[in-house]
Amino acid sequence: MRRDPGLVVPPLYTPIPTAIHPRHAAVEAHVTAWAESFQVGSDALRARLLGHSIGTFAARILPDGREEVVELVADFVLWLFAVDDGMCEEGALGRRPGELAAVLHRLLRVAQNPETPMLGDDPLAESLRDLRRRVSQYGTAGQAAVWCNALREYFFSVVWEASHRREETVPSLDDYTLMRLYDGATTVIFPLIEMGHGYELPTHERDQPSVRAAGEMASFVITWDNDILSHHKESRGDDYYLNVLRVLRHERALTPAQALDAAIDQRDRVMDLFMRLREDLQAQASPQLRRYLQGLGSFIRGSQDWGVTSHRYTTPEDPARLPTHFRDTPSTDNREALEIPPVSWWWDMPPRTLTGMPRPRTRATSLLAPTP
């Protein structure tokens, strides 16, 4: 029987230019050697992950960053996928939240105190020790603490995911939106973006509501894009409960195509808001904050470029119908706040002078730049 070819994902809105680190091929070779040296994940899982161009992804996140930190990002992303795929989504612990929490808590202790004499024969723990050593090498004590705290948030959110897999339930849109800010592991990359350019975001700027909002908006766009681009792959699996298209279909009784349109409308409104807020913040920001906001944009665009080209989502054996280019303008003129309470406060951040500004009416598209 011929399989349903799935949804056609149209070009997504991105006003951020594409970029990639000139040493991307070397980073790809590095992450392969690192994963093999620590035996991260099972042989089958490791081989699959190494075919997903994770080094190229890191090179897109930090296109002009320090090469050693680009390598750190690549290794850490592969490690996160080994946890997410091998332990949570495909492993037995993915349906046992209590047991999963215990395992992740031990790993968190290793991240906090790598000298702790525990899990000495566990490849995930040993590779995490190496990652933490390099976080301390390239970052400050404050950045290492931010990284550990973000890792805790990520671990907490994947335990929440496991509870839905166990109960075979689809979360509400409000709950899903809140947890997706963390279970996409975007926030745990943020301090590495700082390290990649050799600065530390001052605490008085990091804790500003508007700066926190910008980071959350970036996480929203990245994870909504991930859900849209991974829908084809995920909908073929048995545990298809945790994807925004699935959530929207369940909560609003939509067809798959209607859910796709709704998700694109949501991410376009947030993408547009992020760009306006970033422009406003940059006008009075410190050099560190300006660099940080630029880094958030690179993370968004890097995730988009990687998402439409990586075999992780294009799934050549069962091809997904993903776009090959992006559009320069949103698919909607709607600038109203999303009716999702955990994030609706973002619309209080932009300056009132920007809220009512007209948007250009052009609908030009920008081609995805090929990997050099």
Short mmCIF file of C-alpha atoms in Angstrom, two decimals:
data_model
loop_
_atom_site.label_atom_id
_atom_site.label_comp_id
_atom_site.label_asym_id
_atom_site.label_seq_id
_atom_site.Cartn_x
_atom_site.Cartn_y
_atom_site.Cartn_z
CA MET A 1 0.00 0.00 0.00
CA ARG A 2 1.33 3.43 -0.94
CA ARG A 3 1.94 5.71 2.02
CA ASP A 4 0.24 9.08 2.39
CA PRO A 5 2.87 11.57 1.13
CA GLY A 6 1.98 13.93 3.97
CA LEU A 7 1.55 17.67 4.17
CA VAL A 8 3.32 20.11 1.89
CA VAL A 9 5.11 22.64 4.08
CA PRO A 10 5.18 26.03 2.33
CA PRO A 11 8.13 28.44 2.49
CA LEU A 12 8.45 29.83 6.01
CA TYR A 13 8.98 33.48 6.88
CA THR A 14 12.50 34.44 7.89
CA PRO A 15 13.97 37.94 7.58
CA ILE A 16 17.33 36.79 8.97
CA PRO A 17 20.13 36.15 6.43
CA THR A 18 21.66 32.70 6.12
CA ALA A 19 25.24 32.11 7.29
CA ILE A 20 27.58 29.25 8.11
CA HIS A 21 30.98 28.98 9.78
CA PRO A 22 33.80 28.61 7.23
CA ARG A 23 35.16 25.61 9.18
CA HIS A 24 31.88 23.67 9.08
CA ALA A 25 33.48 20.61 7.46
CA ALA A 26 36.10 20.41 10.20
CA VAL A 27 33.39 20.74 12.86
CA GLU A 28 31.48 17.88 11.24
CA ALA A 29 34.60 15.71 11.36
CA HIS A 30 35.21 16.68 14.97
CA VAL A 31 31.75 15.71 16.23
CA THR A 32 32.07 12.32 14.53
CA ALA A 33 35.38 11.64 16.27
CA TRP A 34 34.03 12.90 19.61
CA ALA A 35 30.90 10.75 19.51
CA GLU A 36 32.92 7.66 18.61
CA SER A 37 35.54 8.30 21.29
CA PHE A 38 32.91 8.45 24.03
CA GLN A 39 30.61 5.85 22.42
CA VAL A 40 27.63 8.18 22.83
CA GLY A 41 24.41 6.19 22.46
CA SER A 42 24.07 2.75 20.95
CA ASP A 43 26.00 1.97 17.78
CA ALA A 44 22.83 2.22 15.70
CA LEU A 45 21.68 5.47 17.29
CA ARG A 46 25.13 7.03 17.03
CA ALA A 47 25.43 6.12 13.36
CA ARG A 48 22.02 7.63 12.68
CA LEU A 49 22.77 10.85 14.54
CA LEU A 50 26.10 11.25 12.76
CA GLY A 51 24.18 11.22 9.48
CA HIS A 52 22.11 14.24 10.52
CA SER A 53 24.75 16.96 9.84
CA ILE A 54 24.84 18.11 13.46
CA GLY A 55 28.24 19.73 12.98
CA THR A 56 26.78 21.79 10.17
CA PHE A 57 23.91 22.78 12.46
CA ALA A 58 26.36 24.09 15.06
CA ALA A 59 28.26 25.93 12.32
CA ARG A 60 25.03 27.69 11.39
CA ILE A 61 24.22 28.61 15.01
CA LEU A 62 27.64 30.27 15.44
CA PRO A 63 28.64 31.28 11.91
CA ASP A 64 31.37 33.64 13.13
CA GLY A 65 32.07 32.14 16.55
CA ARG A 66 35.20 30.62 18.05
CA GLU A 67 35.79 27.24 16.40
CA GLU A 68 36.37 25.41 19.70
CA VAL A 69 32.98 26.57 20.95
CA VAL A 70 31.29 25.65 17.67
CA GLU A 71 32.68 22.15 18.26
CA LEU A 72 31.34 22.24 21.82
CA VAL A 73 27.88 23.18 20.54
CA ALA A 74 27.99 20.35 17.99
CA ASP A 75 29.02 17.76 20.59
CA PHE A 76 26.41 18.98 23.05
CA VAL A 77 23.60 18.94 20.47
CA LEU A 78 24.51 15.37 19.55
CA TRP A 79 24.53 14.48 23.27
CA LEU A 80 21.08 16.04 23.69
CA PHE A 81 19.74 14.03 20.76
CA ALA A 82 21.23 10.88 22.28
CA VAL A 83 19.26 11.60 25.46
CA ASP A 84 16.11 12.69 23.65
CA ASP A 85 16.05 9.92 21.03
CA GLY A 86 17.77 7.06 22.79
CA MET A 87 16.51 7.51 26.33
CA CYS A 88 13.23 9.39 26.02
CA GLU A 89 11.50 8.99 22.66
CA GLU A 90 12.69 5.51 21.70
CA GLY A 91 13.76 4.03 25.03
CA ALA A 92 11.65 2.41 27.73
CA LEU A 93 12.24 5.33 30.08
CA GLY A 94 10.30 7.54 27.70
CA ARG A 95 7.11 6.11 29.24
CA ARG A 96 8.38 5.91 32.84
CA PRO A 97 8.59 9.48 34.15
CA GLY A 98 9.60 8.50 37.68
CA GLU A 99 12.51 6.33 36.59
CA LEU A 100 13.49 8.86 33.92
CA ALA A 101 13.58 11.64 36.52
CA ALA A 102 15.96 9.61 38.68
CA VAL A 103 18.35 8.97 35.79
CA LEU A 104 18.31 12.58 34.65
CA HIS A 105 18.85 13.82 38.19
CA ARG A 106 22.05 11.76 38.39
CA LEU A 107 23.21 13.23 35.07
CA LEU A 108 22.41 16.72 36.33
CA ARG A 109 24.64 16.06 39.34
CA VAL A 110 27.46 15.14 36.98
CA ALA A 111 26.93 18.41 35.10
CA GLN A 112 26.92 20.41 38.32
CA ASN A 113 29.88 18.60 39.90
CA PRO A 114 31.78 16.59 37.28
CA GLU A 115 34.23 15.32 39.89
CA THR A 116 31.41 13.45 41.67
CA PRO A 117 32.37 9.74 41.82
CA MET A 118 29.25 8.33 40.22
CA LEU A 119 28.22 6.89 36.83
CA GLY A 120 31.87 6.32 35.99
CA ASP A 121 31.11 3.61 33.42
CA ASP A 122 28.18 5.42 31.77
CA PRO A 123 29.06 6.86 28.31
CA LEU A 124 26.43 9.59 28.62
CA ALA A 125 27.83 10.65 31.98
CA GLU A 126 31.45 10.51 30.83
CA SER A 127 30.72 12.53 27.71
CA LEU A 128 28.75 15.02 29.83
CA ARG A 129 31.80 15.40 32.09
CA ASP A 130 33.83 16.34 29.04
CA LEU A 131 31.19 18.83 27.94
CA ARG A 132 31.11 20.45 31.39
CA ARG A 133 34.90 20.69 31.45
CA ARG A 134 34.82 22.62 28.19
CA VAL A 135 31.93 24.82 29.35
CA SER A 136 34.13 25.85 32.28
CA GLN A 137 37.12 26.30 29.98
CA TYR A 138 35.43 28.63 27.51
CA GLY A 139 32.90 30.30 29.79
CA THR A 140 32.70 32.01 33.16
CA ALA A 141 31.43 30.50 36.41
CA GLY A 142 28.23 32.47 35.90
CA GLN A 143 27.72 31.07 32.41
CA ALA A 144 28.34 27.54 33.66
CA ALA A 145 25.65 28.09 36.29
CA VAL A 146 23.21 29.38 33.64
CA TRP A 147 24.00 26.31 31.53
CA CYS A 148 23.33 23.91 34.42
CA ASN A 149 20.08 25.66 35.30
CA ALA A 150 18.91 25.46 31.71
CA LEU A 151 19.84 21.77 31.61
CA ARG A 152 17.68 21.24 34.71
CA GLU A 153 14.75 22.93 32.95
CA TYR A 154 15.24 20.71 29.93
CA PHE A 155 15.36 17.55 32.05
CA PHE A 156 12.23 18.60 33.92
CA SER A 157 10.35 19.14 30.66
CA VAL A 158 11.24 15.76 29.14
CA VAL A 159 9.93 14.07 32.30
CA TRP A 160 6.67 15.92 31.62
CA GLU A 161 6.76 14.54 28.08
CA ALA A 162 7.19 11.01 29.43
CA SER A 163 4.03 11.38 31.49
CA HIS A 164 2.04 12.09 28.32
CA ARG A 165 3.57 9.13 26.54
CA ARG A 166 2.72 6.87 29.45
CA GLU A 167 -0.88 8.08 29.58
CA GLU A 168 -1.12 8.39 25.76
CA THR A 169 -2.54 11.89 26.08
CA VAL A 170 -2.19 15.08 24.07
CA PRO A 171 -1.46 18.16 26.22
CA SER A 172 -3.40 21.39 26.05
CA LEU A 173 -2.02 24.16 23.85
CA ASP A 174 -1.26 26.29 26.92
CA ASP A 175 0.72 23.53 28.62
CA TYR A 176 2.45 22.49 25.43
CA THR A 177 3.53 26.03 24.62
CA LEU A 178 4.97 26.54 28.09
CA MET A 179 6.92 23.28 28.15
CA ARG A 180 8.07 23.64 24.55
CA LEU A 181 10.09 26.67 25.63
CA TYR A 182 12.28 24.19 27.53
CA ASP A 183 11.95 20.71 26.03
CA GLY A 184 13.43 21.92 22.75
CA ALA A 185 16.70 22.49 24.67
CA THR A 186 17.09 25.93 23.14
CA THR A 187 17.80 27.74 26.41
CA VAL A 188 20.69 25.40 27.22
CA ILE A 189 22.39 26.60 24.01
CA PHE A 190 22.02 30.30 24.84
CA PRO A 191 25.05 30.55 27.20
CA LEU A 192 27.17 28.69 24.63
CA ILE A 193 26.30 31.38 22.09
CA GLU A 194 27.83 33.92 24.48
CA MET A 195 30.94 31.78 24.94
CA GLY A 196 31.33 31.50 21.19
CA HIS A 197 32.01 35.21 20.99
CA GLY A 198 33.92 35.63 24.25
CA TYR A 199 31.52 37.81 26.23
CA GLU A 200 29.13 37.44 29.17
CA LEU A 201 25.72 39.08 29.12
CA PRO A 202 25.48 41.37 32.19
CA THR A 203 22.98 40.13 34.77
CA HIS A 204 21.08 43.41 34.81
CA GLU A 205 20.41 42.98 31.08
CA ARG A 206 19.88 39.19 31.11
CA ASP A 207 17.12 39.55 33.73
CA GLN A 208 15.22 42.35 31.99
CA PRO A 209 11.70 41.17 31.04
CA SER A 210 12.21 42.38 27.48
CA VAL A 211 15.45 40.40 27.10
CA ARG A 212 13.84 37.30 28.61
CA ALA A 213 10.95 37.80 26.21
CA ALA A 214 13.32 37.96 23.24
CA GLY A 215 14.93 34.68 24.29
CA GLU A 216 11.55 33.01 24.75
CA MET A 217 10.37 34.26 21.36
CA ALA A 218 13.46 32.78 19.76
CA SER A 219 12.75 29.47 21.51
CA PHE A 220 9.14 29.58 20.33
CA VAL A 221 10.05 30.15 16.68
CA ILE A 222 12.78 27.50 16.75
CA THR A 223 10.54 24.86 18.33
CA TRP A 224 7.45 25.68 16.26
CA ASP A 225 9.60 25.43 13.14
CA ASN A 226 10.98 22.14 14.42
CA ASP A 227 7.46 20.79 14.94
CA ILE A 228 6.39 21.90 11.48
CA LEU A 229 9.45 20.43 9.76
CA SER A 230 9.52 17.22 11.85
CA HIS A 231 5.78 16.55 11.63
CA HIS A 232 6.20 14.16 8.70
CA LYS A 233 8.73 12.03 10.58
CA GLU A 234 6.96 12.16 13.95
CA SER A 235 3.48 11.41 12.60
CA ARG A 236 4.81 8.08 11.30
CA GLY A 237 5.70 6.99 14.84
CA ASP A 238 3.68 5.33 17.60
CA ASP A 239 4.01 8.11 20.19
CA TYR A 240 2.69 11.02 18.18
CA TYR A 241 1.34 13.15 21.03
CA LEU A 242 3.86 15.98 21.38
CA ASN A 243 3.86 18.16 18.28
CA VAL A 244 2.08 21.48 17.87
CA LEU A 245 0.18 20.25 14.83
CA ARG A 246 -1.12 17.30 16.87
CA VAL A 247 -1.99 19.62 19.76
CA LEU A 248 -3.86 22.05 17.52
CA ARG A 249 -5.79 19.25 15.82
CA HIS A 250 -6.78 17.82 19.20
CA GLU A 251 -7.73 21.11 20.86
CA ARG A 252 -9.42 22.88 17.96
CA ALA A 253 -10.73 19.92 15.94
CA LEU A 254 -8.71 20.95 12.89
CA THR A 255 -7.67 18.99 9.83
CA PRO A 256 -3.92 18.40 9.41
CA ALA A 257 -3.77 21.15 6.78
CA GLN A 258 -5.67 23.58 9.00
CA ALA A 259 -3.35 22.78 11.92
CA LEU A 260 -0.34 23.50 9.72
CA ASP A 261 -1.80 26.86 8.69
CA ALA A 262 -2.56 27.73 12.33
CA ALA A 263 0.97 26.83 13.47
CA ILE A 264 2.50 28.92 10.67
CA ASP A 265 0.28 31.86 11.61
CA GLN A 266 1.46 31.59 15.22
CA ARG A 267 5.16 31.37 14.43
CA ASP A 268 4.94 34.20 11.89
CA ARG A 269 3.34 36.51 14.45
CA VAL A 270 6.06 35.69 16.98
CA MET A 271 8.83 35.99 14.37
CA ASP A 272 7.54 39.43 13.41
CA LEU A 273 7.35 40.46 17.07
CA PHE A 274 10.87 39.18 17.77
CA MET A 275 12.31 41.26 14.95
CA ARG A 276 10.57 44.42 16.15
CA LEU A 277 11.59 43.86 19.77
CA ARG A 278 15.18 43.09 18.77
CA GLU A 279 15.40 46.31 16.78
CA ASP A 280 14.10 48.30 19.73
CA LEU A 281 16.45 46.66 22.25
CA GLN A 282 19.51 47.10 20.07
CA ALA A 283 19.03 50.86 20.00
CA GLN A 284 20.03 51.21 23.67
CA ALA A 285 21.79 47.90 24.38
CA SER A 286 25.31 47.26 25.58
CA PRO A 287 27.73 45.73 23.06
CA GLN A 288 27.21 42.37 24.81
CA LEU A 289 23.42 42.55 24.50
CA ARG A 290 23.62 43.57 20.85
CA ARG A 291 25.83 40.55 20.18
CA TYR A 292 23.46 38.30 22.16
CA LEU A 293 20.42 39.46 20.19
CA GLN A 294 22.32 38.88 16.96
CA GLY A 295 23.17 35.39 18.23
CA LEU A 296 19.51 34.61 18.89
CA GLY A 297 18.77 35.51 15.28
CA SER A 298 21.57 33.28 14.01
CA PHE A 299 20.19 30.43 16.12
CA ILE A 300 16.73 30.90 14.60
CA ARG A 301 17.99 31.00 11.01
CA GLY A 302 20.52 28.23 11.57
CA SER A 303 17.77 25.97 12.87
CA GLN A 304 15.65 26.74 9.83
CA ASP A 305 18.42 26.08 7.31
CA TRP A 306 19.39 22.85 9.06
CA GLY A 307 15.78 21.74 9.45
CA VAL A 308 15.03 21.81 5.72
CA THR A 309 18.28 20.08 4.72
CA SER A 310 19.13 17.52 7.42
CA HIS A 311 18.24 13.89 6.82
CA ARG A 312 16.75 13.94 10.32
CA TYR A 313 13.72 15.75 8.87
CA THR A 314 13.92 15.29 5.11
CA THR A 315 13.81 11.49 5.74
CA PRO A 316 15.02 10.41 2.27
CA GLU A 317 13.63 6.89 2.75
CA ASP A 318 10.13 8.41 3.09
CA PRO A 319 10.59 11.94 1.74
CA ALA A 320 9.03 14.81 3.62
CA ARG A 321 7.59 17.62 1.49
CA LEU A 322 9.64 20.47 2.94
CA PRO A 323 10.37 23.90 1.41
CA THR A 324 13.58 24.65 -0.43
CA HIS A 325 13.44 28.41 0.12
CA PHE A 326 12.04 30.96 2.57
CA ARG A 327 9.79 33.99 2.28
CA ASP A 328 10.71 37.54 3.29
CA THR A 329 7.37 38.58 4.75
CA PRO A 330 4.91 36.95 7.16
CA SER A 331 1.97 34.95 5.91
CA THR A 332 -0.34 37.14 8.00
CA ASP A 333 -0.84 40.84 8.71
CA ASN A 334 -2.22 39.99 12.16
CA ARG A 335 -0.13 41.53 14.93
CA GLU A 336 -2.49 40.70 17.77
CA ALA A 337 -1.16 38.76 20.76
CA LEU A 338 -1.49 35.00 20.64
CA GLU A 339 -4.33 33.80 22.86
CA ILE A 340 -1.95 31.58 24.80
CA PRO A 341 -1.61 32.91 28.38
CA PRO A 342 1.95 31.66 29.06
CA VAL A 343 3.30 33.83 26.22
CA SER A 344 0.74 36.57 25.60
CA TRP A 345 2.74 38.93 27.84
CA TRP A 346 5.36 39.20 25.10
CA TRP A 347 3.14 41.70 23.30
CA ASP A 348 3.55 44.12 26.20
CA MET A 349 7.26 44.45 25.39
CA PRO A 350 7.53 46.23 22.01
CA PRO A 351 7.43 50.05 22.00
CA ARG A 352 4.03 51.47 21.19
CA THR A 353 5.56 53.37 18.26
CA LEU A 354 6.33 50.10 16.52
CA THR A 355 3.05 48.30 17.23
CA GLY A 356 1.06 50.17 14.65
CA MET A 357 3.69 50.55 11.95
CA PRO A 358 2.56 49.30 8.52
CA ARG A 359 4.33 46.31 7.06
CA PRO A 360 5.74 46.25 3.53
CA ARG A 361 3.36 44.58 1.11
CA THR A 362 5.99 42.80 -0.98
CA ARG A 363 6.05 39.01 -0.92
CA ALA A 364 9.51 38.29 -2.25
CA THR A 365 11.21 35.05 -1.35
CA SER A 366 14.82 34.32 -0.49
CA LEU A 367 16.53 31.17 -1.64
CA LEU A 368 18.18 28.92 0.90
CA ALA A 369 21.92 29.39 0.57
CA PRO A 370 23.63 26.10 -0.27
CA THR A 371 26.22 24.70 2.09
CA PRO A 372 29.62 25.93 0.88
#
